[in-house]
Amino acid sequence: MKQTNKIINQAKEEGRKTLLETEAKTICKEYDIPVTRFNLSKTEKEAATYAEQIGYPIVLKIVSQDIIHKSDVGGVIVNLKNASDVASGYKKIIENVKKYKADAKIAGVLVQEMAPQATEVIVGSIKDPQFGQTVMVGLGGIFVELLKDVNFRVAPLTAEDAKEMITELKAYPLLKGYRNTPPADIDALVAILCSVSRLVMDNPEIKELDLNPIMAYPKGAKTVDARIILE
Ligand code: ADP
Ligand code: MG
């Protein structure tokens, strides 16, 4: 895959191990993993133009090799509803980041489509020293953090493997729809797991991948944040 190779090689050349969100999401797109629409702005004016093209509401995020957990430093602002929100949000993000690290290397501010809230799913991968590339799935929030309700499987995955990883989650009934929670599109999640499996098998230099969160809709799913770490 052309773009994926290019991005990974460039990071290597620059001695970077963590890919930027823009890079991780470009790779996801190349592997047919659905992501929120995005465009990297370098100025407030550019941000406003991109926001107009993508459509409101908008999310702004810092893109910097020095910042891995963006929201921890005030580097994510959601639900911006118009051009003046975007202008002030842009300034605020830069200000927050500078406060955190005065000399942070800033690639720009990512303007992206705001994904409507839904059941949050996490898909990841780790390169196990013994088993190699291993894919993970779980539900977001307390399910992963508190209940450790996640399933792992060694890649490559077949569609059946991926489906089992999902149906064997303790929280699976929630994905099927429960009370106020509408059912999630299981096939869309299976497809994402299979794509992640292909991606990490094709690129053995990927040490960790983290799609967190993915919004799981009754029809389709959308990756809101993507992180890729190289060896
Ligand atoms: P980080 O994990 O680096 O702090 P995220 O990109 O995950 O940053 O953003 C933090 C949170 O903001 C996400 O978990 C999600 O709840 C929300 N968020 C981020 N981007 C979007 C988006 N495009 N649409 C909707 N919500 C978003
Ligand atoms: Mg995140």
PDB file of N, CA and C in Angstrom, residues 1 26-35 188 191-192 195 198:
ATOM      1  N   MET A   1       0.845  -1.205   0.000  1.00  0.00           N
ATOM      2  CA  MET A   1       0.000   0.000   0.000  1.00  0.00           C
ATOM      3  C   MET A   1       0.878   1.251   0.000  1.00  0.00           C
ATOM      4  N   THR A  26      -4.807   8.361   7.694  1.00  0.00           N
ATOM      5  CA  THR A  26      -4.583   8.173   6.254  1.00  0.00           C
ATOM      6  C   THR A  26      -4.313   6.694   5.978  1.00  0.00           C
ATOM      7  N   ILE A  27      -3.540   6.065   6.860  1.00  0.00           N
ATOM      8  CA  ILE A  27      -3.277   4.631   6.729  1.00  0.00           C
ATOM      9  C   ILE A  27      -4.583   3.849   6.892  1.00  0.00           C
ATOM     10  N   CYS A  28      -5.372   4.205   7.885  1.00  0.00           N
ATOM     11  CA  CYS A  28      -6.672   3.539   8.093  1.00  0.00           C
ATOM     12  C   CYS A  28      -7.516   3.605   6.819  1.00  0.00           C
ATOM     13  N   LYS A  29      -7.563   4.803   6.225  1.00  0.00           N
ATOM     14  CA  LYS A  29      -8.369   4.980   5.012  1.00  0.00           C
ATOM     15  C   LYS A  29      -7.900   4.049   3.906  1.00  0.00           C
ATOM     16  N   GLU A  30      -6.572   3.930   3.791  1.00  0.00           N
ATOM     17  CA  GLU A  30      -6.038   3.082   2.726  1.00  0.00           C
ATOM     18  C   GLU A  30      -6.440   1.617   2.936  1.00  0.00           C
ATOM     19  N   TYR A  31      -6.674   1.257   4.193  1.00  0.00           N
ATOM     20  CA  TYR A  31      -7.114  -0.114   4.507  1.00  0.00           C
ATOM     21  C   TYR A  31      -8.633  -0.206   4.714  1.00  0.00           C
ATOM     22  N   ASP A  32      -9.362   0.759   4.163  1.00  0.00           N
ATOM     23  CA  ASP A  32     -10.825   0.757   4.212  1.00  0.00           C
ATOM     24  C   ASP A  32     -11.412   0.791   5.618  1.00  0.00           C
ATOM     25  N   ILE A  33     -10.662   1.330   6.550  1.00  0.00           N
ATOM     26  CA  ILE A  33     -11.199   1.520   7.900  1.00  0.00           C
ATOM     27  C   ILE A  33     -11.838   2.908   7.937  1.00  0.00           C
ATOM     28  N   PRO A  34     -13.150   2.988   8.212  1.00  0.00           N
ATOM     29  CA  PRO A  34     -13.823   4.292   8.151  1.00  0.00           C
ATOM     30  C   PRO A  34     -13.349   5.226   9.262  1.00  0.00           C
ATOM     31  N   VAL A  35     -13.014   6.462   8.882  1.00  0.00           N
ATOM     32  CA  VAL A  35     -12.571   7.478   9.851  1.00  0.00           C
ATOM     33  C   VAL A  35     -13.368   8.765   9.626  1.00  0.00           C
ATOM     34  N   ALA A 188     -19.968  -4.277  10.249  1.00  0.00           N
ATOM     35  CA  ALA A 188     -19.032  -3.153  10.071  1.00  0.00           C
ATOM     36  C   ALA A 188     -17.845  -3.307  11.021  1.00  0.00           C
ATOM     37  N   ALA A 191     -15.560  -6.071   9.772  1.00  0.00           N
ATOM     38  CA  ALA A 191     -14.745  -5.573   8.656  1.00  0.00           C
ATOM     39  C   ALA A 191     -13.562  -4.760   9.180  1.00  0.00           C
ATOM     40  N   ILE A 192     -13.787  -3.957  10.213  1.00  0.00           N
ATOM     41  CA  ILE A 192     -12.690  -3.155  10.783  1.00  0.00           C
ATOM     42  C   ILE A 192     -11.628  -4.079  11.381  1.00  0.00           C
ATOM     43  N   SER A 195      -9.630  -5.592   8.624  1.00  0.00           N
ATOM     44  CA  SER A 195      -8.740  -4.604   8.015  1.00  0.00           C
ATOM     45  C   SER A 195      -7.532  -4.346   8.902  1.00  0.00           C
ATOM     46  N   ARG A 198      -5.128  -7.153   8.503  1.00  0.00           N
ATOM     47  CA  ARG A 198      -4.351  -7.031   7.256  1.00  0.00           C
ATOM     48  C   ARG A 198      -3.274  -5.966   7.391  1.00  0.00           C
TER      49      ARG A 198
END
